[in-house]
Amino acid sequence: MSDPDKENLSEGTLISHLLELRDRLMKAFAALFIFFAPAIYFRNEIFSFLAQPLLDQLQVGTTMIATSVVSSFTAPLKLAFFAALFAAMPYILAQLWGFVSPGLYRKEKRFAVPLLVSSILLFYVGVAFAYFFVLPKAFSFFVKAAPSGVTVTPDINIYLDMALGWFLAFGVAFEVPVVVVLLTLTGLVTVEKLAQSRGYVIIGIFVVAAVLTPPDVLSQCLMAIPMWLLFEAGLLFSRILNRKPKDGASDTGSAESKA
């Protein structure tokens, strides 16, 4: 006899899964194209917005330069693609979730949806933190650190690669709470063990920040300190999610089940 409490997962043939994957990929590419069309039209305005944290720190009358003939066109075009990808990412991830969710149990879905939404929001918060806070502070330091008689005139391609790299680094760094919660929910490590290893974790955070940021203490601290605070937030949420019911509640539940 089949267990009435056993949850049945949706099954399908390999062909049906491939067809669904094709449809969802087409929807994802369509969303990317929809955002890319206006992004490429406003590519120069988007690049000006991205370059503003650096332009605000340059000497009066100084501008950015293009050391290649085609870079004045390719750099904004490259930025337009990443801007479209950045804007379409929630819909793309929603299509990915729609593809994998039928293979998850109800309990797994209950945790997966909040974690997926939290990871998207935290990535965007990390990018916003990098643009509005980190880039102005870091570029102000770099420009002021230039030797006397040296005019800072950055190349647009180099600046674009640096800014996108920082956006990705800070977006990933802000996923620390999600990683901590996943580690504890899956049982790979306990909250108590993570709390006891806090010193090693902080050292590892500063090492990661030193690798992902330019070789200056300011940029390293601007990444490491938020990562440490987010790690503590992840521990707090893990304690809440892994909190065991009180003895009275468990005894009541067991009594009801026996009855």
mmCIF file of C-alpha atoms in Angstrom:
data_model
loop_
_atom_site.group_PDB
_atom_site.id
_atom_site.type_symbol
_atom_site.label_atom_id
_atom_site.label_comp_id
_atom_site.label_asym_id
_atom_site.label_seq_id
_atom_site.Cartn_x
_atom_site.Cartn_y
_atom_site.Cartn_z
ATOM 1 C CA MET A 1 0.000 0.000 0.000
ATOM 2 C CA SER A 2 1.181 3.490 -0.757
ATOM 3 C CA ASP A 3 1.828 5.926 2.043
ATOM 4 C CA PRO A 4 -0.852 8.678 1.905
ATOM 5 C CA ASP A 5 1.567 11.141 3.545
ATOM 6 C CA LYS A 6 4.294 10.544 0.978
ATOM 7 C CA GLU A 7 4.725 13.443 -1.385
ATOM 8 C CA ASN A 8 4.831 12.601 -5.091
ATOM 9 C CA LEU A 9 7.139 14.624 -7.320
ATOM 10 C CA SER A 10 6.183 15.456 -10.863
ATOM 11 C CA GLU A 11 7.934 13.248 -13.383
ATOM 12 C CA GLY A 12 8.363 13.457 -17.116
ATOM 13 C CA THR A 13 10.322 12.069 -20.005
ATOM 14 C CA LEU A 14 13.712 13.369 -21.061
ATOM 15 C CA ILE A 15 12.167 14.895 -24.180
ATOM 16 C CA SER A 16 9.555 16.789 -22.143
ATOM 17 C CA HIS A 17 12.257 18.188 -19.858
ATOM 18 C CA LEU A 18 14.374 19.271 -22.811
ATOM 19 C CA LEU A 19 11.383 20.937 -24.453
ATOM 20 C CA GLU A 20 10.551 22.795 -21.246
ATOM 21 C CA LEU A 21 14.187 23.850 -20.867
ATOM 22 C CA ARG A 22 14.187 25.139 -24.460
ATOM 23 C CA ASP A 23 11.016 27.156 -23.868
ATOM 24 C CA ARG A 24 12.347 28.702 -20.681
ATOM 25 C CA LEU A 25 15.681 29.549 -22.282
ATOM 26 C CA MET A 26 13.856 31.251 -25.154
ATOM 27 C CA LYS A 27 11.827 33.284 -22.655
ATOM 28 C CA ALA A 28 15.008 34.256 -20.812
ATOM 29 C CA PHE A 29 16.740 35.371 -24.023
ATOM 30 C CA ALA A 30 13.612 37.266 -25.049
ATOM 31 C CA ALA A 31 13.618 39.151 -21.746
ATOM 32 C CA LEU A 32 17.309 39.922 -22.181
ATOM 33 C CA PHE A 33 16.647 41.294 -25.673
ATOM 34 C CA ILE A 34 13.732 43.406 -24.429
ATOM 35 C CA PHE A 35 15.997 45.097 -21.897
ATOM 36 C CA PHE A 36 18.963 45.244 -24.276
ATOM 37 C CA ALA A 37 17.085 47.259 -26.918
ATOM 38 C CA PRO A 38 16.561 50.380 -24.760
ATOM 39 C CA ALA A 39 19.920 49.860 -23.041
ATOM 40 C CA ILE A 40 21.817 50.044 -26.324
ATOM 41 C CA TYR A 41 19.876 53.182 -27.288
ATOM 42 C CA PHE A 42 20.808 54.898 -24.027
ATOM 43 C CA ARG A 43 24.272 53.315 -23.821
ATOM 44 C CA ASN A 44 26.131 56.615 -23.606
ATOM 45 C CA GLU A 45 23.842 57.919 -20.863
ATOM 46 C CA ILE A 46 24.273 54.673 -18.930
ATOM 47 C CA PHE A 47 28.045 54.916 -19.251
ATOM 48 C CA SER A 48 27.984 58.535 -18.061
ATOM 49 C CA PHE A 49 25.974 57.417 -15.025
ATOM 50 C CA LEU A 50 28.457 54.622 -14.324
ATOM 51 C CA ALA A 51 31.457 56.940 -14.723
ATOM 52 C CA GLN A 52 30.074 59.677 -12.466
ATOM 53 C CA PRO A 53 31.732 58.427 -9.238
ATOM 54 C CA LEU A 54 35.123 58.712 -10.953
ATOM 55 C CA LEU A 55 34.418 61.950 -12.820
ATOM 56 C CA ASP A 56 33.461 63.615 -9.538
ATOM 57 C CA GLN A 57 36.942 62.910 -8.171
ATOM 58 C CA LEU A 58 39.026 63.961 -11.186
ATOM 59 C CA GLN A 59 40.722 67.329 -11.397
ATOM 60 C CA VAL A 60 38.720 70.176 -12.903
ATOM 61 C CA GLY A 61 38.858 70.034 -16.694
ATOM 62 C CA THR A 62 40.084 66.410 -16.708
ATOM 63 C CA THR A 63 38.099 63.720 -18.512
ATOM 64 C CA MET A 64 38.399 60.038 -19.254
ATOM 65 C CA ILE A 65 40.170 58.926 -22.430
ATOM 66 C CA ALA A 66 39.809 56.198 -25.061
ATOM 67 C CA THR A 67 43.172 54.714 -26.017
ATOM 68 C CA SER A 68 41.606 52.628 -28.810
ATOM 69 C CA VAL A 69 39.736 53.916 -31.840
ATOM 70 C CA VAL A 70 36.792 51.551 -31.310
ATOM 71 C CA SER A 71 36.680 51.623 -27.500
ATOM 72 C CA SER A 72 34.447 54.708 -27.498
ATOM 73 C CA PHE A 73 31.791 52.487 -29.134
ATOM 74 C CA THR A 74 32.563 49.036 -27.710
ATOM 75 C CA ALA A 75 32.780 50.093 -24.046
ATOM 76 C CA PRO A 76 29.237 51.590 -23.891
ATOM 77 C CA LEU A 77 27.954 48.637 -25.949
ATOM 78 C CA LYS A 78 29.479 46.177 -23.489
ATOM 79 C CA LEU A 79 27.973 48.115 -20.608
ATOM 80 C CA ALA A 80 24.542 48.065 -22.300
ATOM 81 C CA PHE A 81 24.641 44.263 -22.412
ATOM 82 C CA PHE A 82 25.528 43.942 -18.741
ATOM 83 C CA ALA A 83 22.906 46.545 -17.804
ATOM 84 C CA ALA A 84 20.272 44.511 -19.670
ATOM 85 C CA LEU A 85 21.471 41.312 -17.999
ATOM 86 C CA PHE A 86 21.364 43.052 -14.623
ATOM 87 C CA ALA A 87 17.788 44.221 -15.212
ATOM 88 C CA ALA A 88 16.530 40.907 -16.628
ATOM 89 C CA MET A 89 18.192 38.690 -14.002
ATOM 90 C CA PRO A 90 15.112 38.334 -11.728
ATOM 91 C CA TYR A 91 13.032 37.054 -14.653
ATOM 92 C CA ILE A 92 15.857 34.758 -15.810
ATOM 93 C CA LEU A 93 16.174 33.282 -12.321
ATOM 94 C CA ALA A 94 12.395 32.918 -12.148
ATOM 95 C CA GLN A 95 12.538 30.788 -15.309
ATOM 96 C CA LEU A 96 15.324 28.715 -13.769
ATOM 97 C CA TRP A 97 13.245 28.272 -10.626
ATOM 98 C CA GLY A 98 10.225 27.242 -12.668
ATOM 99 C CA PHE A 99 12.326 24.527 -14.298
ATOM 100 C CA VAL A 100 13.826 23.015 -11.136
ATOM 101 C CA SER A 101 10.972 23.541 -8.658
ATOM 102 C CA PRO A 102 8.887 20.493 -9.771
ATOM 103 C CA GLY A 103 11.765 18.271 -8.621
ATOM 104 C CA LEU A 104 11.795 19.675 -5.083
ATOM 105 C CA TYR A 105 9.799 18.524 -2.084
ATOM 106 C CA ARG A 106 7.373 20.880 -0.376
ATOM 107 C CA LYS A 107 9.754 21.414 2.559
ATOM 108 C CA GLU A 108 12.606 22.269 0.187
ATOM 109 C CA LYS A 109 10.424 24.747 -1.699
ATOM 110 C CA ARG A 110 9.459 26.457 1.552
ATOM 111 C CA PHE A 111 13.094 27.352 2.203
ATOM 112 C CA ALA A 112 14.222 27.710 -1.418
ATOM 113 C CA VAL A 113 11.850 30.538 -2.386
ATOM 114 C CA PRO A 114 12.854 32.936 0.438
ATOM 115 C CA LEU A 115 16.518 32.131 -0.104
ATOM 116 C CA LEU A 116 16.235 32.757 -3.849
ATOM 117 C CA VAL A 117 14.486 36.100 -3.344
ATOM 118 C CA SER A 118 16.943 37.076 -0.609
ATOM 119 C CA SER A 119 19.940 36.235 -2.775
ATOM 120 C CA ILE A 120 18.639 38.440 -5.619
ATOM 121 C CA LEU A 121 17.923 41.368 -3.296
ATOM 122 C CA LEU A 122 21.270 41.026 -1.523
ATOM 123 C CA PHE A 123 23.121 40.978 -4.854
ATOM 124 C CA TYR A 124 21.431 44.219 -5.902
ATOM 125 C CA VAL A 125 22.138 45.765 -2.495
ATOM 126 C CA GLY A 126 25.801 44.817 -2.884
ATOM 127 C CA VAL A 127 25.996 46.449 -6.307
ATOM 128 C CA ALA A 128 24.270 49.598 -5.013
ATOM 129 C CA PHE A 129 26.642 49.711 -2.032
ATOM 130 C CA ALA A 130 29.616 49.469 -4.399
ATOM 131 C CA TYR A 131 28.343 52.256 -6.667
ATOM 132 C CA PHE A 132 27.127 54.789 -4.105
ATOM 133 C CA PHE A 133 29.670 54.243 -1.346
ATOM 134 C CA VAL A 134 32.725 52.202 -2.335
ATOM 135 C CA LEU A 135 33.548 53.683 -5.750
ATOM 136 C CA PRO A 136 33.508 57.349 -4.608
ATOM 137 C CA LYS A 137 35.668 56.582 -1.556
ATOM 138 C CA ALA A 138 38.120 54.408 -3.472
ATOM 139 C CA PHE A 139 38.514 56.773 -6.438
ATOM 140 C CA SER A 140 38.958 59.741 -4.130
ATOM 141 C CA PHE A 141 41.803 57.860 -2.465
ATOM 142 C CA PHE A 142 43.405 56.849 -5.778
ATOM 143 C CA VAL A 143 43.242 60.343 -7.277
ATOM 144 C CA LYS A 144 44.659 61.996 -4.166
ATOM 145 C CA ALA A 145 47.414 59.393 -3.986
ATOM 146 C CA ALA A 146 48.724 60.373 -7.450
ATOM 147 C CA PRO A 147 52.200 61.977 -7.300
ATOM 148 C CA SER A 148 52.519 65.704 -7.805
ATOM 149 C CA GLY A 149 52.509 66.671 -11.472
ATOM 150 C CA VAL A 150 50.638 63.529 -12.549
ATOM 151 C CA THR A 151 47.216 64.000 -14.123
ATOM 152 C CA VAL A 152 44.863 61.059 -13.672
ATOM 153 C CA THR A 153 43.127 60.342 -17.010
ATOM 154 C CA PRO A 154 41.666 56.805 -16.850
ATOM 155 C CA ASP A 155 40.876 54.782 -19.960
ATOM 156 C CA ILE A 156 37.178 53.983 -20.382
ATOM 157 C CA ASN A 157 37.757 50.273 -21.034
ATOM 158 C CA ILE A 158 39.933 49.823 -17.957
ATOM 159 C CA TYR A 159 37.445 51.742 -15.828
ATOM 160 C CA LEU A 160 34.515 49.705 -17.140
ATOM 161 C CA ASP A 161 36.240 46.401 -16.396
ATOM 162 C CA MET A 162 37.178 47.609 -12.913
ATOM 163 C CA ALA A 163 33.669 48.864 -12.103
ATOM 164 C CA LEU A 164 31.955 45.701 -13.374
ATOM 165 C CA GLY A 165 34.447 43.570 -11.463
ATOM 166 C CA TRP A 166 33.713 45.469 -8.266
ATOM 167 C CA PHE A 167 29.962 45.185 -8.820
ATOM 168 C CA LEU A 168 30.271 41.427 -9.218
ATOM 169 C CA ALA A 169 32.605 41.118 -6.229
ATOM 170 C CA PHE A 170 30.380 43.114 -3.882
ATOM 171 C CA GLY A 171 27.219 41.458 -5.192
ATOM 172 C CA VAL A 172 28.675 38.025 -4.452
ATOM 173 C CA ALA A 173 30.113 39.191 -1.116
ATOM 174 C CA PHE A 174 26.683 40.268 0.055
ATOM 175 C CA GLU A 175 25.458 36.678 -0.401
ATOM 176 C CA VAL A 176 27.183 35.685 2.836
ATOM 177 C CA PRO A 177 23.947 35.428 4.891
ATOM 178 C CA VAL A 178 22.393 33.126 2.291
ATOM 179 C CA VAL A 179 25.482 30.886 2.317
ATOM 180 C CA VAL A 180 25.471 30.708 6.116
ATOM 181 C CA VAL A 181 21.765 29.807 6.219
ATOM 182 C CA LEU A 182 22.206 27.147 3.524
ATOM 183 C CA LEU A 183 25.143 25.572 5.370
ATOM 184 C CA THR A 184 23.156 25.289 8.580
ATOM 185 C CA LEU A 185 19.865 24.183 7.010
ATOM 186 C CA THR A 186 21.558 21.391 5.066
ATOM 187 C CA GLY A 187 23.360 20.220 8.201
ATOM 188 C CA LEU A 188 26.854 20.630 6.764
ATOM 189 C CA VAL A 189 27.787 22.734 9.791
ATOM 190 C CA THR A 190 26.002 23.822 12.958
ATOM 191 C CA VAL A 191 25.365 27.376 14.064
ATOM 192 C CA GLU A 192 27.388 26.767 17.213
ATOM 193 C CA LYS A 193 30.367 25.533 15.200
ATOM 194 C CA LEU A 194 30.267 28.609 12.970
ATOM 195 C CA ALA A 195 30.048 30.878 16.002
ATOM 196 C CA GLN A 196 33.025 29.150 17.596
ATOM 197 C CA SER A 197 35.010 29.546 14.359
ATOM 198 C CA ARG A 198 34.208 33.262 14.086
ATOM 199 C CA GLY A 199 37.874 34.270 14.364
ATOM 200 C CA TYR A 200 38.926 32.047 11.461
ATOM 201 C CA VAL A 201 35.946 33.225 9.419
ATOM 202 C CA ILE A 202 36.891 36.886 9.920
ATOM 203 C CA ILE A 203 40.483 36.164 8.848
ATOM 204 C CA GLY A 204 39.151 34.368 5.761
ATOM 205 C CA ILE A 205 36.849 37.311 4.991
ATOM 206 C CA PHE A 206 39.753 39.753 5.032
ATOM 207 C CA VAL A 207 41.806 37.428 2.823
ATOM 208 C CA VAL A 208 38.956 37.163 0.299
ATOM 209 C CA ALA A 209 38.483 40.941 0.385
ATOM 210 C CA ALA A 210 42.208 41.455 -0.244
ATOM 211 C CA VAL A 211 42.004 39.206 -3.319
ATOM 212 C CA LEU A 212 38.833 40.738 -4.780
ATOM 213 C CA THR A 213 39.689 44.406 -4.210
ATOM 214 C CA PRO A 214 42.587 46.600 -5.368
ATOM 215 C CA PRO A 215 45.778 46.458 -3.275
ATOM 216 C CA ASP A 216 44.828 49.143 -0.771
ATOM 217 C CA VAL A 217 43.603 48.855 2.808
ATOM 218 C CA LEU A 218 40.611 51.153 2.259
ATOM 219 C CA SER A 219 38.986 48.980 -0.427
ATOM 220 C CA GLN A 220 39.731 45.845 1.556
ATOM 221 C CA CYS A 221 38.021 47.208 4.676
ATOM 222 C CA LEU A 222 35.059 48.520 2.654
ATOM 223 C CA MET A 223 34.378 44.935 1.565
ATOM 224 C CA ALA A 224 35.492 42.976 4.618
ATOM 225 C CA ILE A 225 33.541 44.902 7.266
ATOM 226 C CA PRO A 226 30.139 44.527 5.517
ATOM 227 C CA MET A 227 30.909 40.838 4.889
ATOM 228 C CA TRP A 228 31.622 40.341 8.588
ATOM 229 C CA LEU A 229 28.387 42.093 9.580
ATOM 230 C CA LEU A 230 26.456 40.018 7.035
ATOM 231 C CA PHE A 231 28.045 36.863 8.451
ATOM 232 C CA GLU A 232 26.731 37.816 11.892
ATOM 233 C CA ALA A 233 23.299 38.452 10.346
ATOM 234 C CA GLY A 234 23.440 35.009 8.739
ATOM 235 C CA LEU A 235 24.181 33.449 12.136
ATOM 236 C CA LEU A 236 21.217 35.279 13.649
ATOM 237 C CA PHE A 237 18.810 34.100 10.952
ATOM 238 C CA SER A 238 20.219 30.565 11.180
ATOM 239 C CA ARG A 239 19.514 30.471 14.918
ATOM 240 C CA ILE A 240 15.945 31.599 14.269
ATOM 241 C CA LEU A 241 15.326 29.051 11.506
ATOM 242 C CA ASN A 242 16.967 26.183 13.389
ATOM 243 C CA ARG A 243 15.292 26.971 16.708
ATOM 244 C CA LYS A 244 13.777 23.841 18.206
ATOM 245 C CA PRO A 245 10.225 23.916 19.581
ATOM 246 C CA LYS A 246 9.795 24.168 23.319
ATOM 247 C CA ASP A 247 9.376 20.985 25.336
ATOM 248 C CA GLY A 248 5.780 21.797 26.142
ATOM 249 C CA ALA A 249 4.897 22.247 22.508
ATOM 250 C CA SER A 250 6.717 19.060 21.507
ATOM 251 C CA ASP A 251 5.050 17.080 24.292
ATOM 252 C CA THR A 252 1.650 18.399 23.241
ATOM 253 C CA GLY A 253 2.341 17.500 19.630
ATOM 254 C CA SER A 254 3.451 13.974 20.564
ATOM 255 C CA ALA A 255 0.401 13.498 22.760
ATOM 256 C CA GLU A 256 -1.913 14.593 19.972
ATOM 257 C CA SER A 257 -0.195 12.237 17.539
ATOM 258 C CA LYS A 258 -0.580 9.329 19.932
ATOM 259 C CA ALA A 259 -4.240 10.177 20.474
#
